[in-house]
mmCIF file of C-alpha atoms in Angstrom:
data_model
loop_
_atom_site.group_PDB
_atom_site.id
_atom_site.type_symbol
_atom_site.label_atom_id
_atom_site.label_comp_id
_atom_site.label_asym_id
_atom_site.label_seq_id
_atom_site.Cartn_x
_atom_site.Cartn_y
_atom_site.Cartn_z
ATOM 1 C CA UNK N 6 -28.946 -24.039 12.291
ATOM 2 C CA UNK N 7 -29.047 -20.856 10.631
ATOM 3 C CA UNK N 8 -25.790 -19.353 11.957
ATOM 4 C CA UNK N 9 -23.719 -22.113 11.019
ATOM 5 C CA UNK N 10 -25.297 -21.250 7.105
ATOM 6 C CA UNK N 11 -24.207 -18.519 7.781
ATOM 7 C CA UNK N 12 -21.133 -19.223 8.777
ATOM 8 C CA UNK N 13 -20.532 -21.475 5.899
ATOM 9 C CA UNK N 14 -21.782 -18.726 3.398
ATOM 10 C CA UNK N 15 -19.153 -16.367 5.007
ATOM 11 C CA UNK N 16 -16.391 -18.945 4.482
ATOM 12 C CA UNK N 17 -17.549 -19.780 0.613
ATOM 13 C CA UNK N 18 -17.810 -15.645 -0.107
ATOM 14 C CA UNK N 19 -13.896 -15.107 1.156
ATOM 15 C CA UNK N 20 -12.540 -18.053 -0.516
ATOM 16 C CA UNK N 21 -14.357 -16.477 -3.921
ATOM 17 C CA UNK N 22 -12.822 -12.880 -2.344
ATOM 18 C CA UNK N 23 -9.077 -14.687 -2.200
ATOM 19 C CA UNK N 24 -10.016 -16.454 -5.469
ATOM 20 C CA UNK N 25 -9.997 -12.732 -7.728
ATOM 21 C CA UNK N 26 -6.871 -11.278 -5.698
ATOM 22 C CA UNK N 27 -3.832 -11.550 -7.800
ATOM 23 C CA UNK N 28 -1.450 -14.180 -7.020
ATOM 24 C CA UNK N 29 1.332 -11.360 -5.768
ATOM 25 C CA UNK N 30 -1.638 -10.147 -3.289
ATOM 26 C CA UNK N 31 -2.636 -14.126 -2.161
ATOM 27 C CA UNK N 32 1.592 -14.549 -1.430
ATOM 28 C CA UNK N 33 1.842 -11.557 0.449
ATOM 29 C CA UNK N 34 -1.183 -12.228 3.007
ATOM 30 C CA UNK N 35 0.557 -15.941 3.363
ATOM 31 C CA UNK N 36 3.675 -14.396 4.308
ATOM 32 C CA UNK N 37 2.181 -11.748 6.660
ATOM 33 C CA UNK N 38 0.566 -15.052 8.261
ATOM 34 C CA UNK N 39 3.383 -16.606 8.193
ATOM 35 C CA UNK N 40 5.487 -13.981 9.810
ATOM 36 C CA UNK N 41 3.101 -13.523 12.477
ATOM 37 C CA UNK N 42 3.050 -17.284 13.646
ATOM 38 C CA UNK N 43 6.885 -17.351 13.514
ATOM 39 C CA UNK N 44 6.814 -13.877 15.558
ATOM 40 C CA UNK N 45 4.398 -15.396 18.587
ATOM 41 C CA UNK N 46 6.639 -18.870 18.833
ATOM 42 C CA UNK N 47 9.524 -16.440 19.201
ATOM 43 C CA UNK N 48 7.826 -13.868 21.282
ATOM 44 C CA UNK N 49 8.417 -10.981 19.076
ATOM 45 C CA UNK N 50 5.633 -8.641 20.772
ATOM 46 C CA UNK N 51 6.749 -5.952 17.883
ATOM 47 C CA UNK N 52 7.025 -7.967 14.917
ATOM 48 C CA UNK N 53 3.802 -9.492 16.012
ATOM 49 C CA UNK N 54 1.652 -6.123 16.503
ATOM 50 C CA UNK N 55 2.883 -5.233 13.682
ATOM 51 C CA UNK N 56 1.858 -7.458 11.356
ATOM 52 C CA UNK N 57 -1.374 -8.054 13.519
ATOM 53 C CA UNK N 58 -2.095 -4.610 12.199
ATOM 54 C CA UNK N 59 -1.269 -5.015 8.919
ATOM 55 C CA UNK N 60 -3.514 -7.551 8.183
ATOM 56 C CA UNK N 61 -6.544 -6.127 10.439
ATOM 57 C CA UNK N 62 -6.035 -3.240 7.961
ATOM 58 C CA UNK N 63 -5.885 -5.510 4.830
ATOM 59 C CA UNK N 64 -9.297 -7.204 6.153
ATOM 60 C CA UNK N 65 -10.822 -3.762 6.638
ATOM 61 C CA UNK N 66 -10.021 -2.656 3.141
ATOM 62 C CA UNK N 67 -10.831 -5.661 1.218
ATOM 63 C CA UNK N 68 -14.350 -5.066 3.646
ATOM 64 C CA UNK N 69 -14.288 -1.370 1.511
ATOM 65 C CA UNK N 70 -13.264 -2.819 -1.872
ATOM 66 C CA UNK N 71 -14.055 -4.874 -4.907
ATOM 67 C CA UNK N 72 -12.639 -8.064 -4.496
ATOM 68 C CA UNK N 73 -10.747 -7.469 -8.436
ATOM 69 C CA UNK N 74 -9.252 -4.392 -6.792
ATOM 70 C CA UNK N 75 -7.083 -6.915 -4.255
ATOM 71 C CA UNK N 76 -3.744 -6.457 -5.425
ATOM 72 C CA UNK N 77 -0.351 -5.758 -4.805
ATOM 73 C CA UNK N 78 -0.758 -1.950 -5.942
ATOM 74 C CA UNK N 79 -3.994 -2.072 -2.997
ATOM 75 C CA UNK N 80 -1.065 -3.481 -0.509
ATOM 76 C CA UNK N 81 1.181 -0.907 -1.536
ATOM 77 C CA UNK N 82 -1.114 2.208 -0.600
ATOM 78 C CA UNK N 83 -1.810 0.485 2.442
ATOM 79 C CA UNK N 84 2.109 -0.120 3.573
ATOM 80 C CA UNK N 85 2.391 3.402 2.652
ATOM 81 C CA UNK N 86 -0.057 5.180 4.461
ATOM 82 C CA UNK N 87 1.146 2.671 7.814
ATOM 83 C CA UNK N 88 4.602 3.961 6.861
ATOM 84 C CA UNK N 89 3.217 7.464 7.048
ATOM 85 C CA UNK N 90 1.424 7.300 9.879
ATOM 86 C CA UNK N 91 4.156 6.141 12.256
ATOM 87 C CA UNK N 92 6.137 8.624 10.790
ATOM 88 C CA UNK N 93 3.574 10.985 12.125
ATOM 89 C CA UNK N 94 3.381 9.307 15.012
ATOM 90 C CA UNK N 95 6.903 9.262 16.085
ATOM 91 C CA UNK N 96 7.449 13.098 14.997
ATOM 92 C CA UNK N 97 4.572 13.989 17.628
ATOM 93 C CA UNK N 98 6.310 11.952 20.298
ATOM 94 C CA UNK N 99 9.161 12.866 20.582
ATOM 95 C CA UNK N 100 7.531 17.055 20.502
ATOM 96 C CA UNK N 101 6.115 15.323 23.434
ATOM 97 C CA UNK N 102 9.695 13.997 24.822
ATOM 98 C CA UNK N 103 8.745 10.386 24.587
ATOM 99 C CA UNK N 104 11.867 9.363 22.871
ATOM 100 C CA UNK N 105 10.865 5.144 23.470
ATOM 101 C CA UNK N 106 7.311 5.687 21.868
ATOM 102 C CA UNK N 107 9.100 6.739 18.776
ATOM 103 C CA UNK N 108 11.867 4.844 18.478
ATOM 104 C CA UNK N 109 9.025 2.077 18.845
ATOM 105 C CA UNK N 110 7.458 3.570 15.762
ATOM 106 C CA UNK N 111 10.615 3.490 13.926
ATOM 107 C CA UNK N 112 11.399 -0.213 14.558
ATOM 108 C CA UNK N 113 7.234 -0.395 13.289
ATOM 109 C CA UNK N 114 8.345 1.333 10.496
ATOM 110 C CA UNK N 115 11.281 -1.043 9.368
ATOM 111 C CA UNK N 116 9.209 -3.945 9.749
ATOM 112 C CA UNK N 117 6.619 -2.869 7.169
ATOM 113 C CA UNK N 118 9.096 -1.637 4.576
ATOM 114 C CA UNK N 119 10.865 -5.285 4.615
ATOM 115 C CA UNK N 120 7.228 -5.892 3.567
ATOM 116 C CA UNK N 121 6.550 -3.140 1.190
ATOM 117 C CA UNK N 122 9.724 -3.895 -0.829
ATOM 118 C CA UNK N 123 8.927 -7.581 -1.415
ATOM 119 C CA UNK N 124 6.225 -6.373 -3.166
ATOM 120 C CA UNK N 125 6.025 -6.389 -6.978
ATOM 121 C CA UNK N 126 5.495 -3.114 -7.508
ATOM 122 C CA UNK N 127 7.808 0.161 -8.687
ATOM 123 C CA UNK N 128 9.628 2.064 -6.004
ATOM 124 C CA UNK N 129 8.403 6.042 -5.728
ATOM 125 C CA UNK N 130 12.038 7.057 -7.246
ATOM 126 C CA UNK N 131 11.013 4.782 -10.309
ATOM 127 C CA UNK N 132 7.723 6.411 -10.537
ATOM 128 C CA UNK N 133 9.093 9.922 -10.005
ATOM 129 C CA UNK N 134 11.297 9.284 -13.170
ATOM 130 C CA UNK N 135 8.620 8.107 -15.221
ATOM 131 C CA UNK N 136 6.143 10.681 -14.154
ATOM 132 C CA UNK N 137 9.111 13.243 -14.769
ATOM 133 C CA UNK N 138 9.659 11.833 -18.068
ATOM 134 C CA UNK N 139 5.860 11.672 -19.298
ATOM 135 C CA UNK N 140 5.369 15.755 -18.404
ATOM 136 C CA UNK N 141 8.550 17.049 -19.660
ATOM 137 C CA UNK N 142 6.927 15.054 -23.047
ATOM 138 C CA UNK N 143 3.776 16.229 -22.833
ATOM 139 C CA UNK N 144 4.954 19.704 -21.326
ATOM 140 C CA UNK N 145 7.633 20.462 -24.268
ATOM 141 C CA UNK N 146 4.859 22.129 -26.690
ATOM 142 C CA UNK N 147 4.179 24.782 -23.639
ATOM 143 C CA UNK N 148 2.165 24.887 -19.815
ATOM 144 C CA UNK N 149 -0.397 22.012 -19.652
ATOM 145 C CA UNK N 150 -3.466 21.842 -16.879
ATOM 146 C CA UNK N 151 -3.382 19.268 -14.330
ATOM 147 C CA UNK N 152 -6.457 17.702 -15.585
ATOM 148 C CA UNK N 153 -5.188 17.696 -19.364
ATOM 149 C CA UNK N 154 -2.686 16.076 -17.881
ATOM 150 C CA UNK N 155 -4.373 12.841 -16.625
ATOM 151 C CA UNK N 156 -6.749 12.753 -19.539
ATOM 152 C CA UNK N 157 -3.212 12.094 -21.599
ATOM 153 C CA UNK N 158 -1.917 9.391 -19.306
ATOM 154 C CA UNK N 159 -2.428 5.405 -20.542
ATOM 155 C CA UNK N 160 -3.523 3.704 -16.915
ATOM 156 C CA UNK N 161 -3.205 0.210 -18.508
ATOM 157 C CA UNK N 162 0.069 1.126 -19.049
ATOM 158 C CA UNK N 163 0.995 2.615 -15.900
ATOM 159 C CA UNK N 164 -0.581 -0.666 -14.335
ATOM 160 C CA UNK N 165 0.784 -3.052 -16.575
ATOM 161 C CA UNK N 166 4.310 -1.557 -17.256
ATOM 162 C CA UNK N 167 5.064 0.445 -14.487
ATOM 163 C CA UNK N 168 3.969 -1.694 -12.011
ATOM 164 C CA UNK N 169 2.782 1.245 -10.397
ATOM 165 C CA UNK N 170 -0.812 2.048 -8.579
ATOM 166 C CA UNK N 171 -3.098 4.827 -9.997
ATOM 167 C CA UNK N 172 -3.277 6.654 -6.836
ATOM 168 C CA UNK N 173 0.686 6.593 -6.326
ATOM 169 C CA UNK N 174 0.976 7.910 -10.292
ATOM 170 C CA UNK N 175 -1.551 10.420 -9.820
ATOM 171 C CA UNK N 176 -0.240 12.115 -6.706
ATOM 172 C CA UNK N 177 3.028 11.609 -8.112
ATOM 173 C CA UNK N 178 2.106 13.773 -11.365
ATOM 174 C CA UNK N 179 0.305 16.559 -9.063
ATOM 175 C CA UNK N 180 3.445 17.138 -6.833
ATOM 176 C CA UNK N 181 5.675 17.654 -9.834
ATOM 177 C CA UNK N 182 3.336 19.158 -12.337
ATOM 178 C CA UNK N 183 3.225 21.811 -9.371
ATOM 179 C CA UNK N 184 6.754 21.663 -8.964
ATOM 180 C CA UNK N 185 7.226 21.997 -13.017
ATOM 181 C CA UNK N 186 4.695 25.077 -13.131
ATOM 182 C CA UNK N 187 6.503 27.110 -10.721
#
């Protein structure tokens, strides 16, 4: 008796979870879903692991987060940093001379970037520009510090208008601020 309570409880609090994502988040978990059914009927052992991943790492983070910080700009990071880490992945393979263990994290990687670029979100280049743009204005009076420097950006903007995450803008502004300085 209790377990199923609990059970139900568990159900009710990830509909509510689901309920707060943004509607760009709740379309890209359907798809994911989606892609993975389609991928076991077809036997696509890659497609599927992949996207097996990819949402075992979505559950994990939306585990870690506020359920009004589910959104597209939350999917993005975590595309990203998969993107990344086969990228790492294959690089240390083939050191190792394991040439089919990296070209398996290459066809990992393609998979997740058809994903990553159906999301609703600005590309890096776009954000490079912008972030480019914003220093050069806030930069033309003289040198500026890094922190002076965030305290001068509009997030609800950068949200809102760019389309782009915080994270993504921030590291964005400290690799060219750098770059800028030198």
């Amino acid at each position: 008796m209790f377990s199923r309570s609990l059970g139900n409880t568990r159900g009710m609090l990830l509909s509510q979870v689901r309920f707060q994502s943004t509607q760009a988040y709740k379309d890209a978990i359907a798809t994911l879903k989606t892609d993975l059914k389609l991928a076991m009927r077809e036997k696509n052992q890659l497609k599927r692991d992949t996207v097996k991943g990819l949402l075992s790492a979505i559950k994990n983070k939306e585990i870690d987060t506020k359920p009004s910080q589910h959104n597209e700009f939350l999917l993005f990071e975590l595309y990203s940093k998969a993107i990344t880490q086969r990228k790492d992945s294959a690089a240390e393979y083939l050191k190792l001379d394991r040439a089919e263990l990296a070209e398996k994290e290459q066809k990992e990687i393609e998979v997740i970037k058809t994903y990553l670029a159906d999301l609703p979100v600005a590309t890096q280049e776009e954000i490079d520009e912008k972030v480019k743009a914003l220093l050069e204005e806030i930069m033309k009076h003289g040198p500026v510090k890094i922190g002076q420097v965030f305290g001068k950006v509009q997030w609800d903007v950068v949200k809102n208008e760019w389309k782009a995450s915080e994270s993504a803008v921030r590291a964005t502004i400290a690799k060219i601020h750098r770059q800028m300085s030198q």
